[in-house]
Amino acid sequence: NYNKETVRLLASSANLSKTNLISFHEFSAFEAVLTAPDALYQTAFQLFDNNSNESINCDDFERIIRHTTPLIENDFDFNSDFIKRYFGSDKKR
């Protein structure tokens, strides 16, 4: 049992060209990321950076968080102080 959207999101962190196909170059680059000392941080960033623009906006953040267990269990507040601090009150930062 798996969630197709979750698999798509994970695959998108390797598919930097956003073609829905992972090229050999992208696969090799992703494998290099996974072997780096800070692989967890790099992979998490790529996962959140939906459009590969090297930044994470509030929409990117919310899209991923909505697929996580903590959201389901804790009903994450997307208007919380955390969101305001990192994305601004208007969520434009």
PDB file of C-alpha atoms in Angstrom:
ATOM      1  CA  ASN A   1       0.000   0.000   0.000  1.00  0.00           C
ATOM      2  CA  TYR A   2       1.347   3.390  -0.963  1.00  0.00           C
ATOM      3  CA  ASN A   3       0.096   6.854  -1.713  1.00  0.00           C
ATOM      4  CA  LYS A   4       0.691   7.725  -5.386  1.00  0.00           C
ATOM      5  CA  GLU A   5       0.985  11.440  -4.602  1.00  0.00           C
ATOM      6  CA  THR A   6       3.663  10.735  -1.985  1.00  0.00           C
ATOM      7  CA  VAL A   7       5.661   8.684  -4.496  1.00  0.00           C
ATOM      8  CA  ARG A   8       5.271  11.474  -7.070  1.00  0.00           C
ATOM      9  CA  LEU A   9       6.523  14.046  -4.564  1.00  0.00           C
ATOM     10  CA  LEU A  10       9.546  11.940  -3.660  1.00  0.00           C
ATOM     11  CA  ALA A  11      10.378  11.285  -7.303  1.00  0.00           C
ATOM     12  CA  SER A  12      10.107  14.997  -8.043  1.00  0.00           C
ATOM     13  CA  SER A  13      13.099  15.638  -5.798  1.00  0.00           C
ATOM     14  CA  ALA A  14      15.202  13.659  -8.306  1.00  0.00           C
ATOM     15  CA  ASN A  15      13.408  14.944 -11.420  1.00  0.00           C
ATOM     16  CA  LEU A  16      14.850  18.465 -11.438  1.00  0.00           C
ATOM     17  CA  SER A  17      13.749  19.174 -15.020  1.00  0.00           C
ATOM     18  CA  LYS A  18      10.121  18.453 -13.994  1.00  0.00           C
ATOM     19  CA  THR A  19       9.523  16.337 -17.119  1.00  0.00           C
ATOM     20  CA  ASN A  20       7.964  13.467 -15.122  1.00  0.00           C
ATOM     21  CA  LEU A  21      10.884  11.337 -16.296  1.00  0.00           C
ATOM     22  CA  ILE A  22      14.136  10.932 -14.379  1.00  0.00           C
ATOM     23  CA  SER A  23      17.072  11.130 -16.787  1.00  0.00           C
ATOM     24  CA  PHE A  24      20.322   9.299 -16.157  1.00  0.00           C
ATOM     25  CA  HIS A  25      21.978  12.658 -15.400  1.00  0.00           C
ATOM     26  CA  GLU A  26      19.269  13.484 -12.825  1.00  0.00           C
ATOM     27  CA  PHE A  27      19.510  10.000 -11.327  1.00  0.00           C
ATOM     28  CA  SER A  28      23.305  10.331 -11.032  1.00  0.00           C
ATOM     29  CA  ALA A  29      23.005  13.789  -9.473  1.00  0.00           C
ATOM     30  CA  PHE A  30      20.394  12.533  -7.003  1.00  0.00           C
ATOM     31  CA  GLU A  31      22.603   9.574  -6.079  1.00  0.00           C
ATOM     32  CA  ALA A  32      25.457  12.035  -5.436  1.00  0.00           C
ATOM     33  CA  VAL A  33      23.176  14.049  -3.153  1.00  0.00           C
ATOM     34  CA  LEU A  34      22.265  10.904  -1.218  1.00  0.00           C
ATOM     35  CA  THR A  35      25.928  10.132  -0.539  1.00  0.00           C
ATOM     36  CA  ALA A  36      26.814  13.669   0.601  1.00  0.00           C
ATOM     37  CA  PRO A  37      27.356  14.331   4.333  1.00  0.00           C
ATOM     38  CA  ASP A  38      24.303  16.621   4.432  1.00  0.00           C
ATOM     39  CA  ALA A  39      22.151  14.361   2.231  1.00  0.00           C
ATOM     40  CA  LEU A  40      19.110  14.622   4.489  1.00  0.00           C
ATOM     41  CA  TYR A  41      19.035  18.429   4.270  1.00  0.00           C
ATOM     42  CA  GLN A  42      19.686  18.527   0.530  1.00  0.00           C
ATOM     43  CA  THR A  43      17.009  15.940  -0.175  1.00  0.00           C
ATOM     44  CA  ALA A  44      14.482  17.685   2.058  1.00  0.00           C
ATOM     45  CA  PHE A  45      15.183  20.991   0.326  1.00  0.00           C
ATOM     46  CA  GLN A  46      14.764  19.430  -3.124  1.00  0.00           C
ATOM     47  CA  LEU A  47      11.518  17.859  -1.988  1.00  0.00           C
ATOM     48  CA  PHE A  48      10.099  21.193  -0.803  1.00  0.00           C
ATOM     49  CA  ASP A  49      11.479  23.169  -3.795  1.00  0.00           C
ATOM     50  CA  ASN A  50       8.713  22.034  -6.114  1.00  0.00           C
ATOM     51  CA  ASN A  51       9.651  24.177  -9.120  1.00  0.00           C
ATOM     52  CA  SER A  52      13.466  23.908  -8.779  1.00  0.00           C
ATOM     53  CA  ASN A  53      13.903  27.660  -8.363  1.00  0.00           C
ATOM     54  CA  GLU A  54      16.261  27.141  -5.401  1.00  0.00           C
ATOM     55  CA  SER A  55      13.842  28.666  -2.898  1.00  0.00           C
ATOM     56  CA  ILE A  56      10.885  27.430  -0.878  1.00  0.00           C
ATOM     57  CA  ASN A  57       7.769  29.563  -0.628  1.00  0.00           C
ATOM     58  CA  CYS A  58       4.781  29.017   1.627  1.00  0.00           C
ATOM     59  CA  ASP A  59       2.826  27.161  -1.075  1.00  0.00           C
ATOM     60  CA  ASP A  60       5.740  24.728  -1.578  1.00  0.00           C
ATOM     61  CA  PHE A  61       5.960  24.177   2.176  1.00  0.00           C
ATOM     62  CA  GLU A  62       2.219  23.669   2.637  1.00  0.00           C
ATOM     63  CA  ARG A  63       1.967  21.235  -0.290  1.00  0.00           C
ATOM     64  CA  ILE A  64       4.495  18.880   1.321  1.00  0.00           C
ATOM     65  CA  ILE A  65       3.307  19.292   4.913  1.00  0.00           C
ATOM     66  CA  ARG A  66      -0.235  18.374   3.842  1.00  0.00           C
ATOM     67  CA  HIS A  67       1.123  14.879   3.005  1.00  0.00           C
ATOM     68  CA  THR A  68       2.754  14.238   6.367  1.00  0.00           C
ATOM     69  CA  THR A  69       1.593  12.331   9.420  1.00  0.00           C
ATOM     70  CA  PRO A  70       2.109  15.273  11.836  1.00  0.00           C
ATOM     71  CA  LEU A  71      -0.458  17.308   9.875  1.00  0.00           C
ATOM     72  CA  ILE A  72      -3.002  14.523  10.118  1.00  0.00           C
ATOM     73  CA  GLU A  73      -2.334  13.953  13.818  1.00  0.00           C
ATOM     74  CA  ASN A  74      -1.852  17.567  14.915  1.00  0.00           C
ATOM     75  CA  ASP A  75      -3.782  19.676  12.368  1.00  0.00           C
ATOM     76  CA  PHE A  76      -0.862  21.990  11.500  1.00  0.00           C
ATOM     77  CA  ASP A  77      -1.853  25.680  11.599  1.00  0.00           C
ATOM     78  CA  PHE A  78      -0.777  27.325   8.339  1.00  0.00           C
ATOM     79  CA  ASN A  79      -1.383  30.739   9.939  1.00  0.00           C
ATOM     80  CA  SER A  80       0.862  30.019  12.938  1.00  0.00           C
ATOM     81  CA  ASP A  81       3.748  32.121  14.234  1.00  0.00           C
ATOM     82  CA  PHE A  82       6.111  29.636  12.557  1.00  0.00           C
ATOM     83  CA  ILE A  83       4.595  30.367   9.135  1.00  0.00           C
ATOM     84  CA  LYS A  84       4.593  34.127   9.771  1.00  0.00           C
ATOM     85  CA  ARG A  85       8.222  34.041  10.899  1.00  0.00           C
ATOM     86  CA  TYR A  86       9.564  32.173   7.879  1.00  0.00           C
ATOM     87  CA  PHE A  87       7.142  33.231   5.136  1.00  0.00           C
ATOM     88  CA  GLY A  88       5.762  36.557   6.413  1.00  0.00           C
ATOM     89  CA  SER A  89       2.240  37.451   7.509  1.00  0.00           C
ATOM     90  CA  ASP A  90       1.179  37.635   3.856  1.00  0.00           C
ATOM     91  CA  LYS A  91       3.027  34.356   3.048  1.00  0.00           C
ATOM     92  CA  LYS A  92       4.970  36.116   0.269  1.00  0.00           C
ATOM     93  CA  ARG A  93       8.484  35.835   1.690  1.00  0.00           C
TER      94      ARG A  93
END
